[in-house]
mmCIF file of C-alpha atoms and ligand atoms in Angstrom:
data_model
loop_
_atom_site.group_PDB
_atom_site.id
_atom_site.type_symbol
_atom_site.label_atom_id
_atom_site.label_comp_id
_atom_site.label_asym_id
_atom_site.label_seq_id
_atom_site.Cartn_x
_atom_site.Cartn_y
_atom_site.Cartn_z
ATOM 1 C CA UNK A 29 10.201 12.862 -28.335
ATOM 2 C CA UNK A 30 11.882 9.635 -26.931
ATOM 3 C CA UNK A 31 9.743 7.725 -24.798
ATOM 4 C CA UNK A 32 11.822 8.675 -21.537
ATOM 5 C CA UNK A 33 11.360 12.328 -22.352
ATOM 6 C CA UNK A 34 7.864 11.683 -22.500
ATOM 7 C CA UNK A 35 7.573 9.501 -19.202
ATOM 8 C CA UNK A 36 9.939 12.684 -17.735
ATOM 9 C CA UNK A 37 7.192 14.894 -18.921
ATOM 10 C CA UNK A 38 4.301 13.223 -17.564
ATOM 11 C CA UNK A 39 6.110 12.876 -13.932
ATOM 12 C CA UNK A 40 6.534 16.713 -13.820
ATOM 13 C CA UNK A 41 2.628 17.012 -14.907
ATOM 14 C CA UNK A 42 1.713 14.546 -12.438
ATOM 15 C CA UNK A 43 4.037 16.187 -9.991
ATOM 16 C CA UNK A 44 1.880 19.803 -10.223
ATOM 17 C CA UNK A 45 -1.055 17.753 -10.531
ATOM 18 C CA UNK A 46 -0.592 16.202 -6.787
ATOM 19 C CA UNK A 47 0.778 19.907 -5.600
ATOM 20 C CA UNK A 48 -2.217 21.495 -6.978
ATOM 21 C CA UNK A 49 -5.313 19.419 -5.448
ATOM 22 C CA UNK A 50 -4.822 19.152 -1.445
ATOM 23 C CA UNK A 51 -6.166 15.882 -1.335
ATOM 24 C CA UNK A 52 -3.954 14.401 -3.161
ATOM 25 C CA UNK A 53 -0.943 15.877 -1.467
ATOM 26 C CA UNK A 54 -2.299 15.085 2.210
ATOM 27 C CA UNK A 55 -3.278 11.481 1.103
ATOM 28 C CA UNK A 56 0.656 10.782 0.324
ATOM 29 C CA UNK A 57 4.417 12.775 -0.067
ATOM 30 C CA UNK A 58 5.642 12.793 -3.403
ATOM 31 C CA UNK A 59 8.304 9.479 -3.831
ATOM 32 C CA UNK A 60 11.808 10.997 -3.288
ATOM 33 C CA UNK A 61 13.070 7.404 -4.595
ATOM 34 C CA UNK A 62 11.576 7.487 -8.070
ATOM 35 C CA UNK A 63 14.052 5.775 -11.053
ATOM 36 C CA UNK A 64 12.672 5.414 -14.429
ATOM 37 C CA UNK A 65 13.022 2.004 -15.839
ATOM 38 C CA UNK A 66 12.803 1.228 -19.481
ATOM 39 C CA UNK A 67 9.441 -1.210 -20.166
ATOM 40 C CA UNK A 68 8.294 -2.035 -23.305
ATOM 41 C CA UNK A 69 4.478 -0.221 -24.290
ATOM 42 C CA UNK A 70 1.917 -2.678 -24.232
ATOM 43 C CA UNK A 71 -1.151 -1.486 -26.697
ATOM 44 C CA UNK A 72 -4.699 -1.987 -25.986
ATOM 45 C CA UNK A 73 -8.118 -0.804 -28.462
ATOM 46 C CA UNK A 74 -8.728 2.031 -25.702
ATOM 47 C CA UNK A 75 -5.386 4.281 -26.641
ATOM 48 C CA UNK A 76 -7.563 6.060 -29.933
ATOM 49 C CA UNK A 77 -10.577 6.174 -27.960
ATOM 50 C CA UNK A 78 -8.587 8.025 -24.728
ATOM 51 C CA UNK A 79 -6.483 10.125 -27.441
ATOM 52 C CA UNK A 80 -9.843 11.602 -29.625
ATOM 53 C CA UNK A 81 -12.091 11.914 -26.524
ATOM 54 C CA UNK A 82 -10.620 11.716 -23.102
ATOM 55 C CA UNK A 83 -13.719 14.146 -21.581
ATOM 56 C CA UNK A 84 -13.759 17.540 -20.052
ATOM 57 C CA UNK A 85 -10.874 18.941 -18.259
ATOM 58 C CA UNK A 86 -10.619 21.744 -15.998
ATOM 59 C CA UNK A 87 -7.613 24.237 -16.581
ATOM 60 C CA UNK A 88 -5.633 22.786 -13.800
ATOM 61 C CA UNK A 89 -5.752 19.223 -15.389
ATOM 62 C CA UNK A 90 -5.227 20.101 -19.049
ATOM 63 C CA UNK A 91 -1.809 19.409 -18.935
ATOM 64 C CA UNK A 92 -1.775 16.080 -17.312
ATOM 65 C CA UNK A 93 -4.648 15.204 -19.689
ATOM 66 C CA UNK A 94 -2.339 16.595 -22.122
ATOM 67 C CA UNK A 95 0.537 14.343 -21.155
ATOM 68 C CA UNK A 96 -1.338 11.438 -20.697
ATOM 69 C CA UNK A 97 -2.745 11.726 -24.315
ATOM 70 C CA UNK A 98 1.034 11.995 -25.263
ATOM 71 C CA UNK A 99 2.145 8.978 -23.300
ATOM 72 C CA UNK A 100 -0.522 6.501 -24.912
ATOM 73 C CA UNK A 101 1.431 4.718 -27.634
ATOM 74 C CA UNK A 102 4.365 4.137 -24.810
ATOM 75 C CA UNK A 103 2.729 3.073 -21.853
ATOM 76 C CA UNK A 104 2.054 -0.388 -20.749
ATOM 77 C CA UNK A 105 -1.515 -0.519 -20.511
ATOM 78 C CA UNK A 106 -2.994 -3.563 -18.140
ATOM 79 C CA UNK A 107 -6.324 -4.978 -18.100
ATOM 80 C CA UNK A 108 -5.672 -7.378 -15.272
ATOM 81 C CA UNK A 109 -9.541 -8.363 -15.461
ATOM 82 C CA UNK A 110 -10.630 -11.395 -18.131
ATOM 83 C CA UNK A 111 -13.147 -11.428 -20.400
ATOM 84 C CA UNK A 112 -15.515 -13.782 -18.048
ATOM 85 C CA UNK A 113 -15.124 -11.551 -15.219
ATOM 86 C CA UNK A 114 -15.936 -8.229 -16.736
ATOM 87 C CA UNK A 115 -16.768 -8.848 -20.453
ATOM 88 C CA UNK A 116 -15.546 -7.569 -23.995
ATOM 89 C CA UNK A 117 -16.806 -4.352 -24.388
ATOM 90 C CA UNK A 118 -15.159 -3.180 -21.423
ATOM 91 C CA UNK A 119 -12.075 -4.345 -22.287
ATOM 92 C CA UNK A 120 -12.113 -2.981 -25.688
ATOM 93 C CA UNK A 121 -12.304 0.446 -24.156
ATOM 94 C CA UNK A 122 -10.851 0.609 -20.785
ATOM 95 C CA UNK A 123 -7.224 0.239 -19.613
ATOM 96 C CA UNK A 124 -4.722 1.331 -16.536
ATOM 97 C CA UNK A 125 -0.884 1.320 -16.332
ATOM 98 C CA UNK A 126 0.987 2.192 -13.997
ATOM 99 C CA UNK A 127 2.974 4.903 -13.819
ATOM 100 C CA UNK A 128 4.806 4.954 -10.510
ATOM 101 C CA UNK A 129 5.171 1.659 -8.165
ATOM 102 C CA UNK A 130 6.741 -0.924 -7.340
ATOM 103 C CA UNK A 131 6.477 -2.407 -10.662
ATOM 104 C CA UNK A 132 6.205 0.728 -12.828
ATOM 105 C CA UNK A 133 7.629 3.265 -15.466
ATOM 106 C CA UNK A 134 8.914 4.859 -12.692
ATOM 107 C CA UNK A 135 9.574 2.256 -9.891
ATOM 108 C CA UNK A 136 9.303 4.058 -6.219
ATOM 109 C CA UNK A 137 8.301 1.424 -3.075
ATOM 110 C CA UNK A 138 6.522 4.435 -1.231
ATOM 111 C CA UNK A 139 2.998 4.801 -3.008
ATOM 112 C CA UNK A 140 1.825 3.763 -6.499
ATOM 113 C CA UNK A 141 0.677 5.963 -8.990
ATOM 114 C CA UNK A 142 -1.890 4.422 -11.406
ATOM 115 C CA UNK A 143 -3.896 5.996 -14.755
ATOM 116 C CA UNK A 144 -7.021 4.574 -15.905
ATOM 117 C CA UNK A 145 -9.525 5.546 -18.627
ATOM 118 C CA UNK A 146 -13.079 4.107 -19.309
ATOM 119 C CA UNK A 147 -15.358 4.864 -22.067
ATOM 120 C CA UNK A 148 -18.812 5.880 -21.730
ATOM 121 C CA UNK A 149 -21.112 3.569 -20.124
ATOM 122 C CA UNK A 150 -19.246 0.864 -18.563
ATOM 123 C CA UNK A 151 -19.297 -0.271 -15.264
ATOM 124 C CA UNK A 152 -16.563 -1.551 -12.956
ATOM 125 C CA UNK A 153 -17.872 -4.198 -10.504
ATOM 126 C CA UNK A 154 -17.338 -4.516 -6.889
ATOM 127 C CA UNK A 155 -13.408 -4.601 -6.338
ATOM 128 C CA UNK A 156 -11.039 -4.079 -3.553
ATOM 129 C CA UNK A 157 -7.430 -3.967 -2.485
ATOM 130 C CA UNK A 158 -5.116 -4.032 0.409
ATOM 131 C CA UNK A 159 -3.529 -0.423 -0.043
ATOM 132 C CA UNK A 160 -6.098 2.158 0.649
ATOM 133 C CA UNK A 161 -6.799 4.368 -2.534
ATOM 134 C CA UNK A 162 -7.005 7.997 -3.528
ATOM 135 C CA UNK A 163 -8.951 8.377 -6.754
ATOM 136 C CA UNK A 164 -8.840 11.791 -8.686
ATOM 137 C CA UNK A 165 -10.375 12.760 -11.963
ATOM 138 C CA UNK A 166 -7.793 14.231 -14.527
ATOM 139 C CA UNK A 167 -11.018 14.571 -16.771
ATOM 140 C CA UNK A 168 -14.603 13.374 -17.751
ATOM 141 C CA UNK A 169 -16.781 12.416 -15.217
ATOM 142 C CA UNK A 170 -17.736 9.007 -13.400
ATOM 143 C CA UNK A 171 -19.891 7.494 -10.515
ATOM 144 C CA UNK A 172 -18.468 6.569 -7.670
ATOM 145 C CA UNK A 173 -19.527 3.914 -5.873
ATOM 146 C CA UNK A 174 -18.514 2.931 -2.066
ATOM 147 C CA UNK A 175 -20.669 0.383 -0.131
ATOM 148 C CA UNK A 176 -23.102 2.150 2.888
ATOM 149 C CA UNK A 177 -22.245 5.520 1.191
ATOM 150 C CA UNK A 178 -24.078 7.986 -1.125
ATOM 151 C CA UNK A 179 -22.685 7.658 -4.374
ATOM 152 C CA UNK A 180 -20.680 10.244 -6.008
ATOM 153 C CA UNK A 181 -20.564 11.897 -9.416
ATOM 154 C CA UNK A 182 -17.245 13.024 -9.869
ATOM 155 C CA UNK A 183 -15.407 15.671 -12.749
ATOM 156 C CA UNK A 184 -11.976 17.284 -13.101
ATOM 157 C CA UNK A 185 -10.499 18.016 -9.967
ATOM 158 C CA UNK A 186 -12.592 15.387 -7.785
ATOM 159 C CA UNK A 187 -11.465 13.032 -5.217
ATOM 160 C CA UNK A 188 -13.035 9.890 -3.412
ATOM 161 C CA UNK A 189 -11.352 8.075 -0.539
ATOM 162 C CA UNK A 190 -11.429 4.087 -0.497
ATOM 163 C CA UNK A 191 -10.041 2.514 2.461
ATOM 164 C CA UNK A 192 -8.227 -1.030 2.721
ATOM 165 C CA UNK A 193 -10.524 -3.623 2.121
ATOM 166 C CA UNK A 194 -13.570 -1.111 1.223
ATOM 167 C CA UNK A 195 -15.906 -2.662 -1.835
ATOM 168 C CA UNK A 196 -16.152 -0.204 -4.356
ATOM 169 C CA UNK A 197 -17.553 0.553 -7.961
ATOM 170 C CA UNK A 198 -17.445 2.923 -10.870
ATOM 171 C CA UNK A 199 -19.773 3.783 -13.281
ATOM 172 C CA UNK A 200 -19.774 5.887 -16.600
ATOM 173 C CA UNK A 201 -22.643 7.079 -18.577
ATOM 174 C CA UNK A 202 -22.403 9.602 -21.124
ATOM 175 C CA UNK A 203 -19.228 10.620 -20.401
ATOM 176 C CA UNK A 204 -15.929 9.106 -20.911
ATOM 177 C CA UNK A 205 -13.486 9.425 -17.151
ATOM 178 C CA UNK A 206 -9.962 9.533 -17.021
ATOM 179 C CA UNK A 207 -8.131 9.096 -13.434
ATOM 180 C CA UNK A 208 -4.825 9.165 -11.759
ATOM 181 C CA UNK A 209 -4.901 7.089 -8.548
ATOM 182 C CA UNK A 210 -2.766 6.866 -6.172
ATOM 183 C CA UNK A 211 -2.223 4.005 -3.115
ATOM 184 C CA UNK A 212 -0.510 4.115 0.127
ATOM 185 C CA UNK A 213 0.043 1.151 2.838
ATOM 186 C CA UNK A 214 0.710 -2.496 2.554
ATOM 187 C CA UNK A 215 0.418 -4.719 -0.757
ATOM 188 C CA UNK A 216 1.461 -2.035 -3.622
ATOM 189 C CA UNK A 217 2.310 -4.985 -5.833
ATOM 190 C CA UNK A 218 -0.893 -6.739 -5.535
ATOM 191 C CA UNK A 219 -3.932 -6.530 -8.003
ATOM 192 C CA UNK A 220 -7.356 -5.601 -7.096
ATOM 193 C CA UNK A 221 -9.640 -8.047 -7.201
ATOM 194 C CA UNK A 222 -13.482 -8.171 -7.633
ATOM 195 C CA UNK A 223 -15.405 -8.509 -4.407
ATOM 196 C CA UNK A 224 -17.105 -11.902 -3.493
HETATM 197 ZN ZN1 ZN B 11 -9.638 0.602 -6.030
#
């Protein structure tokens, strides 16, 4: 399979995968602008780990997880954290690219469409971001973390709400988590950054 075939795949998995869980489809429309853009795949050590062991799945998300699997050796997989900020294990075995965006596989300017995988027992620091943020799980199962709020375990098919600004975290324990993320609102092409 060419590696537009299997970015065209993915979309249409995605696609049923925001049709199928309600809030992902009331958080934002599905892009009616989306072009596909050739970018060159950008490797990082978590693609084996997120291939052999990407956690449990529920029926409705075995075919994203499927797809994502697929799409490993193709995508352009971002750390955008250092070393000093969040240390080497993580970034051995976590890593996010972005699917749909502004500066994505597909490029669309009306939400951004993110994938992210961490391995078991890492934790994501404080972070936050302009856009406000739609997290689902496509499969595993995380903590999630949002300042003055009970924190959530999350599996397939869950959903947490960040809003603009909002500190939040994510833990894993024995678990891998795999997500698809989407944002809506103001600074799409901006990075996260960890809270002071
Ligand atoms: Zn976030």
């Amino acid at each position: 399979m060419s590696a537009r075939a299997a970015f065209e795949a993915l979309l249409s998995a995605a696609r049923d995968w925001h049709a199928s869980v309600p809030a992902l489809a009331g958080f934002v429309p599905w892009p009616d602008d989306l072009r596909y853009v050739p970018r060159p795949a950008h490797a990082l050590p978590l693609i084996p780990l997120l291939q052999a062991d990407p956690g449990t799945t529920s029926p409705q998300s075995q075919p994203l997880c499927d797809a994502l699997r697929a799409i490993a050796p193709y995508a352009e997989w971002r750390h955008t954290y250092t070393e000093a900020e969040v240390g080497g294990d993580f970034l051995n075995r976590f890593g996010w690219f972005e699917l749909a965006g502004p500066d994505g596989h597909f490029i669309t300017h009306q939400t951004r469409m993110t994938v992210g995988y961490w391995g078991p027992n890492l934790y994501y620091d404080w972070h936050q971001h302009e856009p406000e943020e739609l997290y689902s799980v496509v499969s595993g199962q995380a903590v999630f973390r949002v300042r003055d709020q009970t924190d959530e375990t999350l599996s397939a098919g869950g959903t947490r709400l960040h809003a603009s600004q909002q500190p939040h975290a994510l833990e894993t324990r024995d678990h891998p988590v795999l997500t698809f993320v989407l944002w809506r609102g103001a600074g799409l092409a901006d990075p996260p950054r960890l809270s002071a």
